[in-house]
Short mmCIF file of C-alpha atoms in Angstrom, two decimals:
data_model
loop_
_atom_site.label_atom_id
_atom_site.label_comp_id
_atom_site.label_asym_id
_atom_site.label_seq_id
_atom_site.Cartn_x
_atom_site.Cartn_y
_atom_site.Cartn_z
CA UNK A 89 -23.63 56.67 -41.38
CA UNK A 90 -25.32 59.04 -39.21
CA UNK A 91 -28.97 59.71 -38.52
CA UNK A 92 -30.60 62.54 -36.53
CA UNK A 93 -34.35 62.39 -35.30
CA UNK A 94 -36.65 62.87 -32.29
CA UNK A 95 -37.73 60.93 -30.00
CA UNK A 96 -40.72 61.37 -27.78
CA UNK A 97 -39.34 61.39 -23.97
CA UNK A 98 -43.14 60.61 -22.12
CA UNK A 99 -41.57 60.97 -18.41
CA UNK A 100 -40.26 64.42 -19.11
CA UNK A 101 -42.93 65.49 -21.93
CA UNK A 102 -40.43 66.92 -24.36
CA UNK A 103 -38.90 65.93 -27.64
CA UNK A 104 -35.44 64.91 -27.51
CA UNK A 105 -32.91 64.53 -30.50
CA UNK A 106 -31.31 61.24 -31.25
CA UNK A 107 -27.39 61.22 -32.85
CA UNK A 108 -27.23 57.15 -34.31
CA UNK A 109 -24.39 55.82 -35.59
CA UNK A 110 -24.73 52.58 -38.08
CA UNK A 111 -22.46 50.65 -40.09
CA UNK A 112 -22.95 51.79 -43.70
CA UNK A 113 -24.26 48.63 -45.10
CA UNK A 114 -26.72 47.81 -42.34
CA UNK A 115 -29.44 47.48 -44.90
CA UNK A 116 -27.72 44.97 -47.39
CA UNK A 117 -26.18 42.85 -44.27
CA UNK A 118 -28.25 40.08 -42.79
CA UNK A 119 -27.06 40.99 -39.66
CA UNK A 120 -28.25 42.02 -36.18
CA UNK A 121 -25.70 44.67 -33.99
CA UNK A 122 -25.37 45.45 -30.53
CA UNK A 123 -26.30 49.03 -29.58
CA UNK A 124 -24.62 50.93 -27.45
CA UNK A 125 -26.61 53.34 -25.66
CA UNK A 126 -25.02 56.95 -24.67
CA UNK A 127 -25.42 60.46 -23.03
CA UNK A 128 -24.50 63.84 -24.76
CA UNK A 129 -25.23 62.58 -28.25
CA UNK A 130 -24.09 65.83 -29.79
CA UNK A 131 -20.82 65.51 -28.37
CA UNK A 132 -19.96 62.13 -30.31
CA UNK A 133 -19.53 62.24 -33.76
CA UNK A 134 -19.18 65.51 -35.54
CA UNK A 135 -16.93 68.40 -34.04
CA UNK A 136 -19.52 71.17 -35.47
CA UNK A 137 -22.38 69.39 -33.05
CA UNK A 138 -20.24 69.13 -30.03
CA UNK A 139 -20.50 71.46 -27.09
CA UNK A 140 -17.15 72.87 -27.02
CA UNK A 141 -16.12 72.48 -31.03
CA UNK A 142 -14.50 68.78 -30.24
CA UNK A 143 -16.41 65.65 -30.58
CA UNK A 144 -15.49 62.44 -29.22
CA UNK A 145 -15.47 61.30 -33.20
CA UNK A 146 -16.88 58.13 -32.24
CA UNK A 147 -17.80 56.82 -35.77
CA UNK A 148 -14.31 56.97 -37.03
CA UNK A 149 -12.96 55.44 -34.32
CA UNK A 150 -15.26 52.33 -34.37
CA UNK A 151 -14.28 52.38 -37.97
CA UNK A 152 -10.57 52.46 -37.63
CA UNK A 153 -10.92 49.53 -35.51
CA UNK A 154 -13.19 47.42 -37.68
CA UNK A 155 -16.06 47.26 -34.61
CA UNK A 156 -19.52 46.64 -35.75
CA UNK A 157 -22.07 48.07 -33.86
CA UNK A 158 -24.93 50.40 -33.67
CA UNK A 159 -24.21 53.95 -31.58
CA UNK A 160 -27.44 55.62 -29.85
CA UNK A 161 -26.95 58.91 -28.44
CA UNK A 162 -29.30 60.87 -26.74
CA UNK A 163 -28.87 65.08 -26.80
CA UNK A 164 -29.01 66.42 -23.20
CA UNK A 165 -31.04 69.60 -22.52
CA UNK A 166 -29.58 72.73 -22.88
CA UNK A 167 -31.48 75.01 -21.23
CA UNK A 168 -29.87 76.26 -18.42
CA UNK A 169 -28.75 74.04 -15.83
CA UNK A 170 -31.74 71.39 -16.87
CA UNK A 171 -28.53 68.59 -17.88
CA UNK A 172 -27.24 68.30 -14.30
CA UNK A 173 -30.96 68.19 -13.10
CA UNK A 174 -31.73 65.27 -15.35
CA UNK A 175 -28.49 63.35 -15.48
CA UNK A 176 -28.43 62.83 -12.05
CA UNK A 177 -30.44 60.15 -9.98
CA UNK A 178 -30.45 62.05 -6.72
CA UNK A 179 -30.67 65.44 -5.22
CA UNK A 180 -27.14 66.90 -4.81
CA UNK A 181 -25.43 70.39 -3.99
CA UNK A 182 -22.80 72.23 -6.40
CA UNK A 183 -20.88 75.54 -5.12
CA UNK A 184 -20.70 76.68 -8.99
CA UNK A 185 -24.62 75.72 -10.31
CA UNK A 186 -26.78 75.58 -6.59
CA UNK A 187 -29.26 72.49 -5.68
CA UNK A 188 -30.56 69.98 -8.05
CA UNK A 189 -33.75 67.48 -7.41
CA UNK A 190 -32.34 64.78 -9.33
CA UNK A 191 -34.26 63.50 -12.46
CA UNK A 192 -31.93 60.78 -13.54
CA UNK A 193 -34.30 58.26 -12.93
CA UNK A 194 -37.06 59.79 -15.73
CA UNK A 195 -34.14 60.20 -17.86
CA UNK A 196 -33.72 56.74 -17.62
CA UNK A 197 -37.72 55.60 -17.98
CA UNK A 198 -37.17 57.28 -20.98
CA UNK A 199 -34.01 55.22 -21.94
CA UNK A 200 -35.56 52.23 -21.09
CA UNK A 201 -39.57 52.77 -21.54
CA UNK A 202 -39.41 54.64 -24.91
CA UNK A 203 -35.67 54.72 -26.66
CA UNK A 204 -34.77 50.60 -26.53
CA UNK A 205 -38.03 49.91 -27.81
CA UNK A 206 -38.18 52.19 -30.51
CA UNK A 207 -34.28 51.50 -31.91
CA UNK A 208 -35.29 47.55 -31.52
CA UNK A 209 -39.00 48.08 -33.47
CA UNK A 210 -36.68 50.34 -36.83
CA UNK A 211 -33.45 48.71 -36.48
CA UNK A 212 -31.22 45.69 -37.21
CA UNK A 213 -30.50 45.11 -33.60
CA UNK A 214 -29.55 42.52 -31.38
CA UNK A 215 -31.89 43.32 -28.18
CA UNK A 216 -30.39 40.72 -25.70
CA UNK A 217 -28.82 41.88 -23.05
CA UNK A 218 -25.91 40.70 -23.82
CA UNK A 219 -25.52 42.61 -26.66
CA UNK A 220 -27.23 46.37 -25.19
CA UNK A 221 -24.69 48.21 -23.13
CA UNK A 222 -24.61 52.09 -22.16
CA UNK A 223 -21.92 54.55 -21.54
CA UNK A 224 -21.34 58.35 -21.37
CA UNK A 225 -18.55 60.87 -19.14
CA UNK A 226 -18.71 63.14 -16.80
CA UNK A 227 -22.60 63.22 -16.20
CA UNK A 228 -23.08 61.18 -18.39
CA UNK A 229 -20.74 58.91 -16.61
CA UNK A 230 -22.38 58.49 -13.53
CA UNK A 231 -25.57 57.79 -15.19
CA UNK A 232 -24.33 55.20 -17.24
CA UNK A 233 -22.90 53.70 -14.15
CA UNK A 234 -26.60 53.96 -12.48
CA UNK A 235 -27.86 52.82 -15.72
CA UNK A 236 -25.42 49.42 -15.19
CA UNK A 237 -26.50 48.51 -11.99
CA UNK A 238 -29.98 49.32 -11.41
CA UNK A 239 -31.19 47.93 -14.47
CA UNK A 240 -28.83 45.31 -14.80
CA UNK A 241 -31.54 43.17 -16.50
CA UNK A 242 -31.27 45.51 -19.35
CA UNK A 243 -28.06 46.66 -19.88
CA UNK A 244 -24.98 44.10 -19.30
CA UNK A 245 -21.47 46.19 -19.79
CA UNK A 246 -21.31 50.08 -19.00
CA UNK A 247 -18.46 52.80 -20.30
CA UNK A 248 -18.47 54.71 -17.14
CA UNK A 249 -16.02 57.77 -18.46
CA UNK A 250 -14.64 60.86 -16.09
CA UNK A 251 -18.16 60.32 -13.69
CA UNK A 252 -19.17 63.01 -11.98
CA UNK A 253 -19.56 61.62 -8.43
CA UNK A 254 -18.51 62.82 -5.85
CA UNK A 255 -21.25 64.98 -4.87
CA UNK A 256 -23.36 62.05 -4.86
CA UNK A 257 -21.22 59.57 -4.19
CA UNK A 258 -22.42 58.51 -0.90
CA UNK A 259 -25.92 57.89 -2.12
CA UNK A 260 -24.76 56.00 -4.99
CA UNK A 261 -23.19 53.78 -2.92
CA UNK A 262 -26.29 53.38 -0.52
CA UNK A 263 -28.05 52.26 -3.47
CA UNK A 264 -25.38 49.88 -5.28
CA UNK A 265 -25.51 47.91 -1.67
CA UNK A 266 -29.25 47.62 -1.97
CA UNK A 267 -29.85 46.52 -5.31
CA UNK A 268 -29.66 43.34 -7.42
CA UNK A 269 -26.50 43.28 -9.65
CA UNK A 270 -27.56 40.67 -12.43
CA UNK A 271 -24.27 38.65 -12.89
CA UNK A 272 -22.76 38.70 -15.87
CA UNK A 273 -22.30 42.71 -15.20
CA UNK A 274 -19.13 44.44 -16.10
CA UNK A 275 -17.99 48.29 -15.72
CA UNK A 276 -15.26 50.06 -17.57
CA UNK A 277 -14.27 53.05 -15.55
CA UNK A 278 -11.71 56.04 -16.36
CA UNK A 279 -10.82 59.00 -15.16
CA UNK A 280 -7.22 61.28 -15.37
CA UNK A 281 -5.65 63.30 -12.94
CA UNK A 282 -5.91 66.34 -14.55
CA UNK A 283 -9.56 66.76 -14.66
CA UNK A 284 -9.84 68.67 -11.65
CA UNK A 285 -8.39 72.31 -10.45
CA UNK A 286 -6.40 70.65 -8.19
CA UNK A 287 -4.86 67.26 -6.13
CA UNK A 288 -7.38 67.33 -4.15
CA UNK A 289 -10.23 67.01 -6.25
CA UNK A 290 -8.20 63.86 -7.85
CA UNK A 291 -7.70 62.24 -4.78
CA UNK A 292 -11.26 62.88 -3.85
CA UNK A 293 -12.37 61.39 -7.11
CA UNK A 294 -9.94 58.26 -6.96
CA UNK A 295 -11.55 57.47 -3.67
CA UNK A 296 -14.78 57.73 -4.67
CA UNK A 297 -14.07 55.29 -8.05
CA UNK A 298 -12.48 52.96 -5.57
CA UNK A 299 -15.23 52.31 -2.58
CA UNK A 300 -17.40 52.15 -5.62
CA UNK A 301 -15.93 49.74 -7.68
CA UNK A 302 -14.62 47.60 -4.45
CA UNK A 303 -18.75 47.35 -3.42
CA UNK A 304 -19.28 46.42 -7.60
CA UNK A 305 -16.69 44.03 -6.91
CA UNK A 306 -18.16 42.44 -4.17
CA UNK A 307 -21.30 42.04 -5.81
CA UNK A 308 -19.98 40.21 -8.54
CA UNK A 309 -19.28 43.06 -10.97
CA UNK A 310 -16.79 42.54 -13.08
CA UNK A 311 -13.96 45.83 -13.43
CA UNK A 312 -12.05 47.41 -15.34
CA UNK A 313 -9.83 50.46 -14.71
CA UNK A 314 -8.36 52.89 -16.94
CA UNK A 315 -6.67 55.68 -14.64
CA UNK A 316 -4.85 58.01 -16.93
CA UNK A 317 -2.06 60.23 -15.17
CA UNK A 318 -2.40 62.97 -18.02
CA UNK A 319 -6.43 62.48 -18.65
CA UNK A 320 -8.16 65.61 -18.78
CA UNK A 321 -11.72 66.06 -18.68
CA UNK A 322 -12.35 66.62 -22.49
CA UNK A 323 -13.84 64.99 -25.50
CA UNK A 324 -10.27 64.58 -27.10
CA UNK A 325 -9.20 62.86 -24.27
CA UNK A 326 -12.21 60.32 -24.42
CA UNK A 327 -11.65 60.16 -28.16
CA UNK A 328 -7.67 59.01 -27.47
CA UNK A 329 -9.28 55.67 -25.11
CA UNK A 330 -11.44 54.59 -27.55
CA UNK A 331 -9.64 51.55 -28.78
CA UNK A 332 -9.44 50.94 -25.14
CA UNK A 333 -13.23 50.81 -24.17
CA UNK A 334 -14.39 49.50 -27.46
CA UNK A 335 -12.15 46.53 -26.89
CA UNK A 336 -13.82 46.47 -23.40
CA UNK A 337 -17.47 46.07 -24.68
CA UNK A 338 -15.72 42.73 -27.40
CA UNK A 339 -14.64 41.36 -24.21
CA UNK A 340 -16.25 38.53 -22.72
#
């Protein structure tokens, strides 16, 4: 089933809508589900929600596969440019939107402070970490992948999908060399080569996915890569690697 509601976001003062996926006997089952934590909850289950008319259809892909767990989605802003602004970490420059500040991190005191606690407190969950993982594309995607390293302690697997890095790459990586990877860590990461306009912005995103994930690497990350030579930077296309990365998050 899916469930809809607010939820109070203290670090940004504004209500924010939750999109939950859970198994449809959760309340007869004596059992306790990992969560999987997202971005762009409207873009995951239902096509009518979603952005651009196509969701990822998230829920009938976990179902098709016989995966039991419990999807959290949080709904980005949509006023104006405010979704770039707060799913990023750090400041950065666009030629198509102009400068950002960078209020990733409150996003994620939110995600952290205010979201895990409530789902745990109203919901069959399994809170280890362990069992709590995060994922989301494009912006969502390098948040997630923020999300994986810096709190580490929270989150233990993260579906880093299409990121949108490369204006930030640089002081991404700055912080992934400074900061504590808990081990036990492990990163899915995707992208396609016909996200882009061009080669070039393919190339420049490979690179950026690589010096990335070789730093992860060295920090005792554990990888894995899902580089898709038709991939286009599109719900369907996320929707068609689901078995993939739900497979990912079973894995030990």
């Amino acid at each position: 089933m899916i469930l809809k509601f607010d939820v109070y976001m203290r670090s940004l003062d504004v209500y924010r809508k939750i999109h939950m996926y859970l198994p449809d006997d959760y309340l007869v089952q004596n059992k306790k589900y990992p969560v999987l934590y997202m971005f762009d909850g409207h873009n995951l289950f239902y096509d009518e929600d979603a952005t651009f008319g196509r969701s990822w259809r998230l829920a009938e892909a976990i179902e098709r596969f016989g995966k039991e767990l419990i999807v959290v989605g949080q709904e980005c802003s949509h006023e104006g440019n405010e979704r770039l602004d707060e799913y990023s970490p750090y400041p950065f420059y666009d030629c198509a939107f102009g400068a950002f500040h960078g209020k990733g991190n409150l996003t994620m005191e939110f995600f952290v402070n205010d979201l895990k606690p409530y789902i745990d407190a109203h919901f069959p969950t399994s809170p280890k970490r362990e069992h709590t993982w995060i994922g989301g594309s494009s912006c969502g995607g390098l948040m997630a992948l923020y999300a994986v390293f810096k709190y580490s302690h929270i989150y233990s697997k993260g579906l880093v999908l299409s990121p949108y890095l490369v204006p930030t790459c640089n002081l991404l990586m700055a912080d992934i060399a400074s900061t504590y990877i808990r081990p036990g860590t492990a990163v899915y990461m995707s992208w396609g080569a016909q996200e882009g306009n061009d080669m070039h912005e393919f190339v420049m995103e490979t690179k950026c996915c690589t010096d990335i994930a070789n730093l992860l690497l060295k920090k005792g990350t554990r990888l894995q890569f899902n580089v898709k030579p038709l991939g286009r930077h599109c719900e369907e296309d996320w929707d068609k690697e689901s078995e993939t990365f739900l497979r990912f998050l079973e894995s030990a």
